[in-house]
Amino acid sequence: MIMYLEPHQIFVFGSNIQGIHGRGAARHAMKWGAIKGTSRGRMGQTYAIETKDLFTGDFLGWEYVAEQLLELIEYAKSLPKYEFLLTPIGTGLAGGKIEDLNKLMETIELPENIKKSWS
């Protein structure tokens, strides 16, 4: 888990669509500006990607996550002086598998300023 951010770093985390941020990386993101009730996009030194419906418990699917990753990539390209620290979104409380995230990541070309925080 990422414990410290430099001023030029953005913590990218998985969020539920309700923007509750009550557990996991989302709760951790609260200390860097994640806002309750906001489930997607930039907030302070964080960037949220929706991965789960908290009320149904359903994972939103890798296709939906991929769409948001493409949005993140365009956003990150517009801010080349910032470094985006991508957590293993969708694989914790959302219920997705790290193997599936890794397969998805093989199909997406990340710009240099987006760094995966897992191997």
Coordinates of N, CA and C in Angstrom, one line a residue:
M1 N 0.8 -1.2 0.0 CA 0.0 0.0 0.0 C 0.9 1.2 0.0
I2 N 0.5 2.2 -0.8 CA 1.2 3.5 -0.8 C 0.9 4.3 0.5
M3 N 2.0 4.7 1.1 CA 1.8 5.4 2.4 C 2.0 6.9 2.4
Y4 N 2.8 7.3 1.4 CA 3.2 8.7 1.3 C 3.1 9.2 -0.1
L5 N 2.7 10.4 -0.3 CA 2.7 11.0 -1.7 C 3.5 12.3 -1.7
E6 N 4.3 12.4 -2.7 CA 5.0 13.7 -3.0 C 4.0 14.6 -3.6
P7 N 4.2 15.9 -3.6 CA 3.2 16.9 -4.1 C 2.8 16.7 -5.6
H8 N 3.7 16.0 -6.3 CA 3.4 15.8 -7.8 C 2.8 14.4 -8.0
Q9 N 2.4 13.7 -7.0 CA 1.9 12.4 -7.2 C 0.4 12.3 -6.9
I10 N -0.3 11.4 -7.7 CA -1.7 11.2 -7.6 C -2.0 9.8 -7.3
F11 N -2.7 9.5 -6.3 CA -3.1 8.1 -5.9 C -4.3 7.7 -6.6
V12 N -4.2 6.7 -7.5 CA -5.3 6.2 -8.3 C -5.9 4.9 -7.6
F13 N -7.2 5.0 -7.3 CA -7.8 3.9 -6.5 C -9.2 3.5 -7.1
G14 N -9.6 2.3 -6.7 CA -10.9 1.8 -7.1 C -12.0 2.3 -6.1
S15 N -13.1 2.7 -6.6 CA -14.2 3.3 -5.8 C -15.5 2.6 -6.1
N16 N -16.4 2.6 -5.1 CA -17.7 2.1 -5.4 C -18.5 3.3 -6.0
I17 N -19.6 3.0 -6.8 CA -20.3 4.0 -7.5 C -21.0 5.0 -6.6
Q18 N -21.2 4.6 -5.4 CA -21.8 5.5 -4.4 C -20.8 6.5 -3.8
G19 N -19.5 6.3 -4.0 CA -18.5 7.2 -3.5 C -18.4 7.2 -2.0
I20 N -18.6 6.1 -1.4 CA -18.6 6.0 0.1 C -17.2 6.0 0.7
H21 N -16.2 5.4 0.0 CA -14.8 5.4 0.5 C -14.7 4.9 1.9
G22 N -15.3 3.8 2.3 CA -15.3 3.4 3.6 C -14.3 2.3 4.0
R23 N -13.7 1.7 3.0 CA -12.8 0.6 3.3 C -11.7 0.5 2.2
G24 N -10.7 -0.2 2.5 CA -9.6 -0.5 1.5 C -8.9 0.8 1.0
A25 N -8.4 0.7 -0.3 CA -7.7 1.8 -0.9 C -8.5 3.1 -0.9
A26 N -9.8 3.0 -1.1 CA -10.7 4.1 -1.1 C -10.7 4.9 0.2
R27 N -10.7 4.2 1.3 CA -10.6 4.8 2.6 C -9.3 5.5 2.8
H28 N -8.2 4.8 2.3 CA -6.9 5.3 2.4 C -6.8 6.6 1.6
A29 N -7.5 6.7 0.5 CA -7.5 7.9 -0.4 C -8.1 9.1 0.3
M30 N -8.9 8.9 1.3 CA -9.5 10.1 2.0 C -8.5 11.0 2.6
K31 N -7.3 10.5 3.0 CA -6.3 11.4 3.6 C -5.6 12.3 2.5
W32 N -5.8 12.0 1.2 CA -5.2 12.8 0.2 C -6.3 13.5 -0.7
G33 N -7.5 13.6 -0.2 CA -8.5 14.4 -0.8 C -9.7 13.7 -1.4
A34 N -9.8 12.4 -1.4 CA -11.0 11.8 -1.9 C -12.2 12.3 -1.1
I35 N -13.3 12.5 -1.8 CA -14.5 13.2 -1.3 C -15.7 12.2 -1.2
K36 N -16.2 12.0 0.0 CA -17.4 11.2 0.1 C -18.5 11.7 -0.9
G37 N -19.1 10.7 -1.6 CA -20.2 11.1 -2.5 C -19.7 11.3 -4.0
T38 N -18.4 11.4 -4.1 CA -17.8 11.5 -5.5 C -17.1 10.2 -5.8
S39 N -17.5 9.5 -6.9 CA -17.0 8.2 -7.1 C -16.0 8.0 -8.2
R40 N -15.8 9.1 -9.0 CA -15.0 9.0 -10.2 C -14.2 10.3 -10.5
G41 N -13.0 10.1 -10.9 CA -12.2 11.3 -11.3 C -11.3 11.8 -10.3
R42 N -10.8 13.0 -10.5 CA -9.8 13.6 -9.7 C -10.4 14.3 -8.5
M43 N -9.8 14.1 -7.3 CA -10.2 14.8 -6.1 C -8.9 15.0 -5.3
G44 N -8.4 16.2 -5.1 CA -7.2 16.4 -4.4 C -6.0 15.7 -5.1
Q45 N -5.3 14.9 -4.3 CA -4.2 14.1 -4.8 C -4.6 12.7 -5.1
T46 N -5.9 12.5 -5.5 CA -6.4 11.2 -5.8 C -7.2 11.2 -7.1
Y47 N -7.3 10.0 -7.7 CA -8.1 9.8 -8.9 C -8.9 8.5 -8.7
A48 N -10.2 8.6 -8.8 CA -11.1 7.4 -8.5 C -11.5 6.8 -9.8
I49 N -11.5 5.4 -9.8 CA -12.1 4.6 -10.9 C -13.1 3.7 -10.3
E50 N -14.3 3.8 -10.8 CA -15.4 3.0 -10.3 C -15.2 1.5 -10.6
T51 N -15.4 0.7 -9.6 CA -15.2 -0.7 -9.8 C -16.3 -1.6 -9.2
K52 N -17.1 -1.0 -8.3 CA -18.1 -1.8 -7.6 C -19.4 -1.0 -7.3
D53 N -20.5 -1.7 -7.2 CA -21.7 -1.1 -6.7 C -21.8 -1.6 -5.3
L54 N -21.7 -0.7 -4.3 CA -21.7 -1.1 -2.9 C -23.0 -1.7 -2.5
F55 N -24.1 -1.2 -3.0 CA -25.4 -1.7 -2.5 C -25.7 -3.1 -3.0
T56 N -25.3 -3.5 -4.2 CA -25.5 -4.9 -4.7 C -24.3 -5.8 -4.5
G57 N -23.2 -5.2 -4.2 CA -21.9 -5.9 -4.1 C -21.3 -6.4 -5.4
D58 N -21.9 -5.9 -6.5 CA -21.4 -6.4 -7.8 C -20.2 -5.6 -8.3
F59 N -19.2 -6.4 -8.8 CA -18.1 -5.9 -9.5 C -18.6 -5.3 -10.9
L60 N -18.2 -4.2 -11.3 CA -18.7 -3.5 -12.5 C -18.2 -4.1 -13.8
G61 N -17.1 -4.9 -13.7 CA -16.6 -5.5 -14.9 C -15.4 -4.8 -15.5
W62 N -14.6 -5.7 -16.1 CA -13.3 -5.2 -16.7 C -13.5 -4.3 -17.9
E63 N -14.5 -4.4 -18.6 CA -14.8 -3.6 -19.8 C -15.0 -2.1 -19.3
Y64 N -15.8 -2.0 -18.2 CA -16.1 -0.7 -17.7 C -14.9 -0.1 -17.1
V65 N -14.1 -0.9 -16.4 CA -12.8 -0.4 -15.8 C -11.9 0.1 -16.9
A66 N -11.8 -0.7 -18.0 CA -11.0 -0.3 -19.1 C -11.3 1.0 -19.7
E67 N -12.6 1.3 -19.9 CA -13.1 2.6 -20.4 C -12.6 3.7 -19.5
Q68 N -12.6 3.5 -18.2 CA -12.2 4.5 -17.3 C -10.7 4.7 -17.3
L69 N -10.0 3.6 -17.5 CA -8.5 3.6 -17.6 C -8.1 4.5 -18.8
L70 N -8.8 4.3 -19.9 CA -8.6 5.2 -21.1 C -8.8 6.6 -20.8
E71 N -9.8 7.0 -20.0 CA -10.0 8.3 -19.6 C -8.9 8.8 -18.7
L72 N -8.4 8.0 -17.8 CA -7.3 8.3 -16.9 C -6.0 8.6 -17.8
I73 N -5.8 7.8 -18.8 CA -4.6 7.9 -19.6 C -4.7 9.3 -20.3
E74 N -5.8 9.7 -20.9 CA -5.9 11.0 -21.5 C -5.7 12.1 -20.5
Y75 N -6.3 12.0 -19.3 CA -6.1 13.0 -18.3 C -4.6 13.1 -17.9
A76 N -3.9 11.9 -17.7 CA -2.5 11.9 -17.3 C -1.7 12.5 -18.4
K77 N -2.0 12.3 -19.6 CA -1.2 12.9 -20.7 C -1.3 14.4 -20.7
S78 N -2.4 14.9 -20.2 CA -2.6 16.4 -20.1 C -1.8 17.0 -19.0
L79 N -1.3 16.2 -18.1 CA -0.6 16.6 -16.9 C 0.7 15.9 -16.8
P80 N 1.7 16.1 -17.7 CA 2.9 15.3 -17.8 C 3.8 15.5 -16.6
K81 N 3.6 16.5 -15.8 CA 4.5 16.8 -14.6 C 4.0 16.0 -13.4
Y82 N 2.9 15.4 -13.5 CA 2.3 14.6 -12.4 C 2.6 13.1 -12.6
E83 N 2.8 12.4 -11.5 CA 2.9 11.0 -11.6 C 1.7 10.3 -10.9
F84 N 1.0 9.4 -11.7 CA -0.2 8.8 -11.2 C 0.2 7.4 -10.8
L85 N 0.0 7.1 -9.5 CA 0.3 5.8 -8.9 C -0.9 4.9 -8.9
L86 N -1.0 4.0 -9.8 CA -2.1 3.1 -10.0 C -2.1 1.9 -9.1
T87 N -3.1 1.8 -8.3 CA -3.2 0.7 -7.4 C -3.9 -0.5 -8.1
P88 N -3.9 -1.7 -7.6 CA -4.5 -2.8 -8.3 C -6.1 -2.7 -8.2
I89 N -6.6 -1.8 -9.0 CA -8.1 -1.5 -8.9 C -8.9 -2.7 -9.3
G90 N -10.0 -2.8 -8.6 CA -11.0 -3.9 -8.8 C -10.6 -5.2 -8.3
T91 N -9.5 -5.4 -7.6 CA -9.0 -6.7 -7.2 C -9.2 -6.9 -5.7
G92 N -9.5 -5.9 -4.9 CA -9.7 -6.1 -3.5 C -11.2 -6.3 -3.2
L93 N -11.8 -5.3 -2.5 CA -13.1 -5.4 -2.1 C -14.1 -5.5 -3.3
A94 N -13.8 -5.1 -4.4 CA -14.7 -5.2 -5.6 C -14.8 -6.6 -6.1
G95 N -13.8 -7.5 -5.8 CA -14.0 -8.9 -6.1 C -13.4 -9.4 -7.4
G96 N -12.7 -8.5 -8.2 CA -12.1 -8.9 -9.4 C -10.8 -9.6 -9.1
K97 N -10.3 -10.4 -10.1 CA -9.0 -11.1 -9.9 C -7.8 -10.4 -10.5
I98 N -6.7 -10.4 -9.7 CA -5.5 -9.8 -10.2 C -5.1 -10.3 -11.5
E99 N -5.3 -11.6 -11.8 CA -4.9 -12.2 -13.1 C -5.7 -11.5 -14.2
D100 N -6.9 -11.2 -14.0 CA -7.7 -10.5 -15.0 C -7.3 -9.0 -15.2
L101 N -6.9 -8.4 -14.1 CA -6.4 -7.0 -14.2 C -5.1 -7.0 -15.0
N102 N -4.2 -8.0 -14.7 CA -3.0 -8.1 -15.4 C -3.2 -8.3 -16.9
K103 N -4.2 -9.1 -17.3 CA -4.5 -9.4 -18.7 C -5.0 -8.1 -19.3
L104 N -5.8 -7.3 -18.6 CA -6.3 -6.1 -19.2 C -5.1 -5.1 -19.4
M105 N -4.2 -5.0 -18.4 CA -3.1 -4.1 -18.5 C -2.2 -4.4 -19.7
E106 N -2.2 -5.7 -20.1 CA -1.4 -6.1 -21.3 C -1.9 -5.4 -22.6
T107 N -3.2 -5.1 -22.6 CA -3.8 -4.5 -23.7 C -3.8 -3.0 -23.8
I108 N -3.4 -2.4 -22.7 CA -3.4 -0.9 -22.6 C -2.0 -0.4 -22.5
E109 N -1.7 0.6 -23.3 CA -0.4 1.2 -23.2 C -0.5 2.4 -22.3
L110 N 0.2 2.3 -21.1 CA 0.3 3.4 -20.2 C 1.3 4.5 -20.6
P111 N 1.0 5.8 -20.4 CA 2.1 6.8 -20.6 C 3.1 6.6 -19.4
E112 N 4.2 7.3 -19.6 CA 5.3 7.2 -18.6 C 4.9 7.7 -17.3
N113 N 4.0 8.6 -17.2 CA 3.6 9.1 -15.9 C 2.5 8.4 -15.1
I114 N 2.1 7.2 -15.6 CA 1.2 6.3 -14.9 C 2.1 5.1 -14.5
K115 N 2.2 4.9 -13.2 CA 3.0 3.8 -12.6 C 2.1 2.8 -11.9
K116 N 2.2 1.5 -12.3 CA 1.6 0.5 -11.6 C 2.2 0.2 -10.2
S117 N 1.5 0.0 -9.2 CA 2.0 -0.2 -7.8 C 2.1 -1.7 -7.5
W118 N 2.0 -2.5 -8.4 CA 2.0 -4.0 -8.2 C 2.8 -4.6 -9.4
S119 N 3.3 -5.8 -9.2 CA 4.1 -6.5 -10.3 C 3.3 -7.6 -10.9

